Coordinates of C-alpha atoms in Angstrom, one line a residue:
M10 CA 28.5 13.6 -1.1
Q11 CA 31.2 16.0 0.0
F12 CA 33.4 13.0 2.5
G13 CA 35.3 15.8 4.3
K14 CA 39.1 15.5 5.2
T15 CA 39.4 14.4 8.2
G16 CA 39.9 10.8 9.7
F17 CA 36.6 11.2 12.0
S18 CA 34.5 12.2 8.5
I19 CA 35.3 8.8 7.0
A20 CA 34.4 7.0 10.1
L21 CA 31.5 8.9 10.6
V22 CA 30.1 7.7 6.6
A23 CA 31.9 4.1 7.3
S24 CA 29.7 3.3 10.5
A25 CA 26.6 4.7 8.0
L26 CA 27.3 2.5 5.6
L27 CA 27.8 -0.5 7.8
S28 CA 24.7 0.2 9.6
A29 CA 23.0 0.4 6.5
S30 CA 23.9 -3.5 4.8
M31 CA 22.9 -5.4 8.2
A32 CA 20.2 -5.9 10.3
F33 CA 20.0 -6.6 13.7
A34 CA 18.6 -10.1 14.1
E35 CA 16.0 -9.8 17.6
P36 CA 14.4 -13.1 19.2
A37 CA 11.4 -13.9 17.4
R38 CA 8.3 -13.5 19.6
T39 CA 4.9 -15.5 19.8
F40 CA 1.2 -14.6 20.6
Q41 CA -1.8 -16.9 20.7
T42 CA -4.7 -15.3 17.8
Q43 CA -8.2 -16.7 18.0
K44 CA -7.4 -19.4 15.8
V45 CA -3.4 -20.0 16.0
P46 CA -1.2 -19.7 17.2
V47 CA 1.4 -17.3 15.6
K48 CA 5.3 -16.3 16.1
I49 CA 6.6 -12.7 14.6
E50 CA 10.3 -12.8 13.3
T51 CA 12.0 -9.0 13.3
I52 CA 14.1 -9.3 9.2
A53 CA 15.2 -6.5 9.7
T54 CA 15.2 -3.6 11.2
G55 CA 16.9 0.4 10.4
L56 CA 14.9 1.0 7.7
E57 CA 13.0 4.5 7.5
H58 CA 9.5 4.5 7.0
P59 CA 9.0 1.3 5.2
W60 CA 6.0 1.6 3.1
A61 CA 5.9 -1.6 0.9
V62 CA 7.4 -4.7 1.0
A63 CA 7.6 -7.5 -2.3
V64 CA 9.2 -10.9 -2.6
L65 CA 11.5 -11.8 -5.6
P66 CA 11.5 -15.4 -6.8
D67 CA 14.9 -16.4 -5.2
G68 CA 12.8 -15.5 -1.8
T69 CA 14.9 -12.4 -1.2
Y70 CA 12.7 -9.2 0.1
L71 CA 12.8 -6.1 -1.8
V72 CA 11.2 -2.8 0.2
T73 CA 11.1 0.4 -0.5
E74 CA 11.6 3.9 1.9
R75 CA 9.7 6.6 1.9
P76 CA 12.5 9.1 1.5
G77 CA 13.0 7.6 -2.2
R78 CA 15.3 4.2 -1.4
M79 CA 14.9 0.7 -2.3
R80 CA 16.7 -2.3 -1.1
T81 CA 16.5 -5.5 -1.0
I82 CA 17.0 -7.9 2.3
R83 CA 18.9 -11.4 1.9
D84 CA 19.5 -13.8 4.7
G85 CA 18.9 -10.9 7.3
K86 CA 21.0 -8.3 6.1
V87 CA 19.6 -5.3 4.4
G88 CA 21.7 -4.3 1.1
A89 CA 22.2 -0.8 0.2
P90 CA 20.3 1.8 -2.3
I91 CA 19.4 0.4 -5.4
S92 CA 20.7 2.6 -7.9
G93 CA 18.5 4.6 -10.6
V94 CA 15.5 5.3 -8.3
P95 CA 14.2 8.8 -9.5
E96 CA 14.0 11.6 -7.6
V97 CA 10.9 11.4 -5.4
Y98 CA 8.8 14.2 -2.8
A99 CA 9.9 12.8 0.1
R100 CA 7.8 15.1 2.3
G101 CA 5.0 15.0 4.5
Q102 CA 3.4 11.5 3.2
G103 CA 4.8 11.5 0.3
G104 CA 7.9 9.4 -1.5
L105 CA 8.6 6.4 -2.6
L106 CA 5.4 4.1 -1.6
D107 CA 4.3 1.0 -3.7
V108 CA 6.7 -1.5 -5.3
E109 CA 4.9 -4.9 -7.1
L110 CA 6.3 -7.2 -9.2
D111 CA 5.1 -7.6 -12.6
P112 CA 3.8 -10.8 -13.3
K113 CA 6.0 -12.2 -15.6
F114 CA 9.3 -11.3 -13.1
T115 CA 11.4 -14.1 -14.0
S116 CA 11.9 -13.9 -17.6
N117 CA 11.2 -10.0 -18.0
R118 CA 12.4 -9.0 -14.4
T119 CA 9.7 -6.0 -14.6
L120 CA 8.5 -4.1 -11.4
Y121 CA 6.1 -1.1 -10.9
F122 CA 6.7 1.4 -8.4
T123 CA 4.8 4.7 -7.6
A124 CA 5.7 7.8 -6.1
S125 CA 4.9 11.7 -5.2
V126 CA 6.8 13.5 -7.7
A127 CA 7.1 17.5 -7.9
A128 CA 6.9 19.9 -10.9
G129 CA 5.6 23.8 -11.3
G130 CA 5.1 24.6 -8.0
G131 CA 3.0 21.5 -6.6
S132 CA 3.6 17.8 -6.4
G133 CA 0.9 14.8 -7.1
T134 CA 1.6 11.1 -7.8
A135 CA 3.1 9.1 -11.1
V136 CA 3.2 5.4 -11.4
F137 CA 7.1 4.3 -13.1
R138 CA 7.8 1.3 -15.0
A139 CA 11.7 -0.5 -14.5
R140 CA 13.7 -3.3 -14.6
L141 CA 16.3 -4.7 -12.3
S142 CA 19.4 -6.2 -12.7
S143 CA 19.9 -9.5 -12.1
D144 CA 22.4 -8.5 -9.5
E145 CA 19.8 -7.0 -7.4
K146 CA 21.6 -3.0 -7.5
Q147 CA 20.3 -1.2 -10.2
L148 CA 16.9 -0.5 -11.8
T149 CA 17.3 0.2 -15.8
D150 CA 14.6 1.1 -18.2
V151 CA 12.7 3.7 -15.7
K152 CA 9.9 5.5 -17.4
R153 CA 7.4 7.2 -15.9
I154 CA 4.0 5.7 -17.0
F155 CA 1.4 7.8 -15.7
L156 CA 1.1 10.8 -13.7
M157 CA -2.4 12.4 -12.0
N158 CA -3.0 14.9 -14.4
K159 CA -4.0 18.0 -11.7
L160 CA -0.5 18.6 -9.3
S161 CA -1.1 20.4 -6.7
R162 CA 0.2 22.4 -3.1
G163 CA 0.4 20.1 0.3
N164 CA 2.2 16.7 1.6
I165 CA -0.5 15.0 1.7
Q166 CA -3.0 12.1 0.8
Y167 CA -1.5 10.6 -2.5
G168 CA -3.1 7.5 -1.8
A169 CA -0.6 5.0 -4.4
G170 CA -1.3 1.9 -3.5
I171 CA -0.6 -0.9 -7.1
A172 CA -2.9 -4.0 -8.2
I173 CA -1.8 -6.4 -10.9
A174 CA -4.6 -7.4 -12.9
R175 CA -4.7 -11.2 -14.0
D176 CA -3.9 -9.8 -17.8
G177 CA -1.3 -7.4 -16.3
S178 CA -2.8 -4.3 -16.1
L179 CA -2.0 -2.2 -13.0
F180 CA -4.8 -1.0 -11.0
V181 CA -3.7 2.3 -9.0
S182 CA -5.4 4.4 -6.1
L183 CA -5.1 8.4 -5.8
G184 CA -6.1 10.1 -2.8
D185 CA -8.4 13.4 -2.8
R186 CA -4.9 15.2 -1.9
G187 CA -6.3 16.6 1.0
Q188 CA -8.6 18.7 -1.5
Q189 CA -12.0 16.6 -0.8
D190 CA -13.9 18.1 -4.0
R191 CA -11.7 16.9 -6.0
A192 CA -13.2 13.0 -5.7
Q193 CA -16.3 14.0 -6.9
D194 CA -14.6 15.9 -10.2
F195 CA -14.5 13.3 -13.3
H196 CA -11.9 15.7 -15.3
D197 CA -9.9 15.1 -11.8
D198 CA -7.5 12.4 -11.4
A199 CA -7.5 12.8 -7.4
G200 CA -10.0 10.0 -5.1
S201 CA -10.2 8.1 -7.6
I202 CA -9.4 4.0 -9.1
I203 CA -7.8 4.6 -11.9
H204 CA -7.2 1.9 -14.6
I205 CA -3.7 1.6 -17.1
E206 CA -2.2 -1.3 -19.1
A207 CA 1.6 -2.0 -18.1
D208 CA 2.7 1.0 -20.7
G209 CA 0.3 3.2 -19.6
S210 CA -1.6 3.2 -22.2
I211 CA -5.8 2.4 -21.3
P212 CA -7.7 -0.6 -21.5
A213 CA -10.5 -1.4 -23.9
N214 CA -12.9 -2.2 -21.0
N215 CA -12.1 1.3 -18.6
P216 CA -15.6 2.7 -18.4
F217 CA -14.5 5.9 -19.7
K218 CA -12.1 4.8 -22.5
D219 CA -13.9 8.1 -25.0
G220 CA -12.8 10.8 -22.0
K221 CA -15.9 11.9 -22.6
G222 CA -17.9 11.3 -18.9
A223 CA -14.3 12.1 -17.2
L224 CA -11.1 11.0 -17.7
P225 CA -10.7 7.7 -19.7
E226 CA -8.0 6.1 -17.0
I227 CA -10.9 6.6 -14.2
W228 CA -12.4 3.1 -13.4
S229 CA -14.3 4.0 -10.3
K230 CA -14.3 7.8 -7.8
G231 CA -15.4 9.4 -4.6
H232 CA -12.8 7.8 -2.8
R233 CA -10.9 9.8 0.0
N234 CA -7.3 8.1 0.6
P235 CA -6.8 4.8 -0.1
Q236 CA -3.8 3.6 0.2
G237 CA -4.6 -0.5 0.4
I238 CA -5.9 -2.2 -2.6
T239 CA -5.3 -6.2 -3.6
F240 CA -7.3 -8.2 -6.1
D241 CA -8.4 -11.5 -4.8
T242 CA -6.9 -14.2 -6.2
A243 CA -10.0 -16.8 -5.2
T244 CA -12.5 -15.0 -7.2
N245 CA -10.9 -12.0 -9.3
K246 CA -12.9 -8.8 -6.9
L247 CA -10.6 -6.0 -6.4
Y248 CA -10.8 -4.6 -2.6
T249 CA -9.8 -1.2 -1.6
A250 CA -9.2 0.2 2.2
E251 CA -9.3 3.6 2.6
H252 CA -8.9 6.3 5.5
G253 CA -11.9 7.8 6.0
A254 CA -12.0 11.2 8.2
R255 CA -12.9 11.0 12.1
G256 CA -14.1 8.2 12.1
G257 CA -14.8 6.2 8.4
D258 CA -12.8 4.2 7.4
E259 CA -14.0 2.0 4.7
I260 CA -13.6 -1.4 2.7
N261 CA -15.3 -1.0 -1.1
T262 CA -14.5 -3.2 -3.7
P263 CA -14.4 -1.1 -6.9
E264 CA -16.2 -1.7 -10.1
A265 CA -16.3 0.1 -13.6
G266 CA -17.6 3.8 -13.3
K267 CA -19.1 4.0 -9.6
N268 CA -19.1 6.4 -7.4
Y269 CA -18.0 5.5 -3.8
G270 CA -19.6 9.1 -2.3
W271 CA -17.2 10.9 -0.7
P272 CA -17.0 13.9 0.2
V273 CA -21.3 13.4 -0.4
I274 CA -21.9 10.9 1.7
S275 CA -19.2 9.3 4.5
Y276 CA -19.7 7.7 8.0
G277 CA -17.4 10.0 9.4
V278 CA -17.4 13.4 10.6
N279 CA -14.4 16.4 10.0
Y280 CA -11.8 16.6 12.9
S281 CA -13.1 19.6 13.6
G282 CA -16.8 17.2 15.1
T283 CA -18.6 18.9 12.0
K284 CA -21.1 17.4 9.4
I285 CA -19.1 15.9 6.4
G286 CA -21.5 15.9 3.4
I287 CA -25.4 15.3 3.4
G288 CA -25.1 12.0 5.6
T289 CA -24.4 8.1 5.5
A290 CA -26.0 7.6 2.0
K291 CA -27.6 8.8 -1.3
A292 CA -29.2 7.7 -4.5
G293 CA -26.2 6.7 -7.0
M294 CA -23.3 6.6 -4.5
E295 CA -22.4 3.5 -2.8
Q296 CA -22.1 2.3 0.9
P297 CA -18.7 0.9 1.7
L298 CA -19.0 -3.6 2.2
F299 CA -17.7 -1.9 6.1
Y300 CA -16.6 0.7 7.6
W301 CA -14.5 1.6 11.4
D302 CA -15.4 4.0 13.5
P303 CA -13.2 5.5 15.7
S304 CA -10.5 5.3 12.5
I305 CA -8.1 2.9 12.7
A306 CA -6.0 4.7 10.1
P307 CA -5.9 1.7 7.1
G308 CA -2.7 0.5 5.7
A309 CA -3.1 -2.1 2.9
I310 CA -5.2 -4.9 2.8
A311 CA -4.4 -9.0 2.0
I312 CA -7.1 -11.7 0.9
Y313 CA -5.5 -14.5 2.4
R314 CA -4.9 -17.8 0.3
G315 CA -1.8 -19.2 1.7
K316 CA -2.2 -22.7 2.6
M317 CA -0.3 -22.1 6.3
F318 CA -3.0 -20.1 8.1
P319 CA -6.3 -22.6 6.0
E320 CA -8.1 -20.9 9.7
W321 CA -8.0 -17.9 7.6
N322 CA -9.1 -18.6 4.3
G323 CA -10.7 -16.0 2.6
D324 CA -10.3 -13.4 5.3
L325 CA -9.3 -9.8 5.0
L326 CA -5.9 -8.5 6.4
V327 CA -6.2 -4.9 6.7
T328 CA -2.4 -2.6 8.6
A329 CA -3.7 0.0 11.0
L330 CA -1.2 2.8 11.2
K331 CA -3.1 5.0 14.5
F332 CA -4.1 1.7 16.1
Q333 CA -1.0 0.2 15.6
L334 CA -2.7 -3.7 15.0
L335 CA -3.6 -6.0 12.5
S336 CA -7.5 -6.5 11.5
R337 CA -9.0 -9.6 10.8
L338 CA -12.2 -9.6 8.4
S339 CA -14.5 -12.4 7.5
R340 CA -17.9 -12.8 5.7
D341 CA -21.0 -14.0 8.4
G342 CA -23.9 -16.5 7.3
S343 CA -25.1 -13.5 5.5
G344 CA -22.2 -12.4 3.6
K345 CA -21.9 -9.1 5.9
I346 CA -18.2 -7.9 6.7
T347 CA -17.2 -8.0 9.9
E348 CA -14.7 -7.7 12.3
R349 CA -13.3 -10.5 14.4
E350 CA -9.8 -9.9 15.2
R351 CA -7.2 -7.3 16.4
M352 CA -3.7 -8.6 16.4
F353 CA -0.7 -7.5 17.9
E354 CA -2.0 -3.7 19.4
G355 CA 0.6 -1.5 20.0
E356 CA 3.6 -4.6 20.0
F357 CA 5.2 -3.9 17.0
G358 CA 4.2 0.2 15.9
R359 CA 2.8 1.6 13.2
M360 CA 1.8 -1.0 10.8
R361 CA 2.4 -0.1 7.1
D362 CA 2.2 -3.3 4.3
I363 CA 1.4 -6.6 4.4
T364 CA 1.5 -9.4 1.9
V365 CA 1.2 -12.9 1.9
A366 CA 4.1 -14.5 0.8
P367 CA 4.7 -17.9 -1.3
D368 CA 4.9 -20.2 1.8
G369 CA 1.9 -18.6 3.5
A370 CA 3.5 -16.5 5.7
L371 CA 2.3 -12.6 6.2
L372 CA 5.2 -9.8 5.4
I373 CA 4.7 -6.7 7.2
T374 CA 6.2 -3.4 7.8
T375 CA 6.0 -1.0 10.5
D376 CA 6.7 3.2 9.0
E377 CA 8.7 4.2 12.0
D378 CA 12.1 6.3 11.7
D379 CA 13.7 3.2 12.6
G380 CA 11.0 0.9 10.9
A381 CA 11.5 -3.0 11.2
L382 CA 10.2 -6.2 8.2
L383 CA 8.1 -8.6 10.1
R384 CA 7.6 -11.8 9.3
V385 CA 4.5 -13.4 10.7
S386 CA 4.2 -17.3 10.6
R387 CA 2.0 -20.5 11.8
T388 CA 4.1 -21.7 15.5
T389 CA 5.1 -25.7 15.4
S390 CA 5.4 -27.0 18.6

């Protein structure tokens, strides 16, 4: 960085550093949802397109910003960028994306994150493993443990969500990169959910581990842009929230070796209004558990199992970018998923990540130039 020779330039730099280290407190707002009154606090503002949030053991928040920065937020103050983050391809929808803590983070300080990276004139989704220093200022032992096998031009549909299984292995969602036919090529990582060990190796229970019928890391195929991915901690079932085209945003439960249809079947249409594929069903291809039409542009998904909101136990919570809301879904008497409620629509901007904190509160990031970290808790009378 060139600091310049004038006092004015130095003042500008000092001002920028100060703004990066402080959060601006805003008054909490209350909302009456269908089942429970809630309070939403703005924990921090001034974040540039925050993509994901995780909670460290001491309660400090760890956030990623799409341009390539990772920061802590402690006691309402945004820390300086953590050093050691590798260079990312921060264009369009690409950049520094999801982050998840290793189940044994308290003892090993290990975390995983996804990013779009560039090489050879193209870009693609990568997965990294690193250790966070004890002072939370630096990443060390940074290693790229996965990179999708075909890089391509364009800056859209990277997927890039991470869900960690009970055994510590990683499920990672990969978008079709805007080239829809790649989602049906089983020798192309695009448009798939992959399953890898914490070191990037192939788990023994993968459906194509011999590499003959498909790439060995592939768990399921036929996904368009699944940015949201999570496990239900009670059932150990994997869920994804996936962007459709014009209509057809989906919730799926990816299972080993199965094909979820994109772009052969879809409940959406092309942005031009023309039909996608052959229609909405085909033998050998899975139906979504739920779909939205019109699209809400889902960001992330969480299955609520916290103590703060027992009324929402087992409900699916999905953030929306386009409609700027939080969608709550549950199962009806027949087991069918039904959207029950749309909360906070248009109140806070594009909602990106959602995480259930250890105390049961919800943490939500807003994907804006001046993005925020929000905390949703129960209103006490």
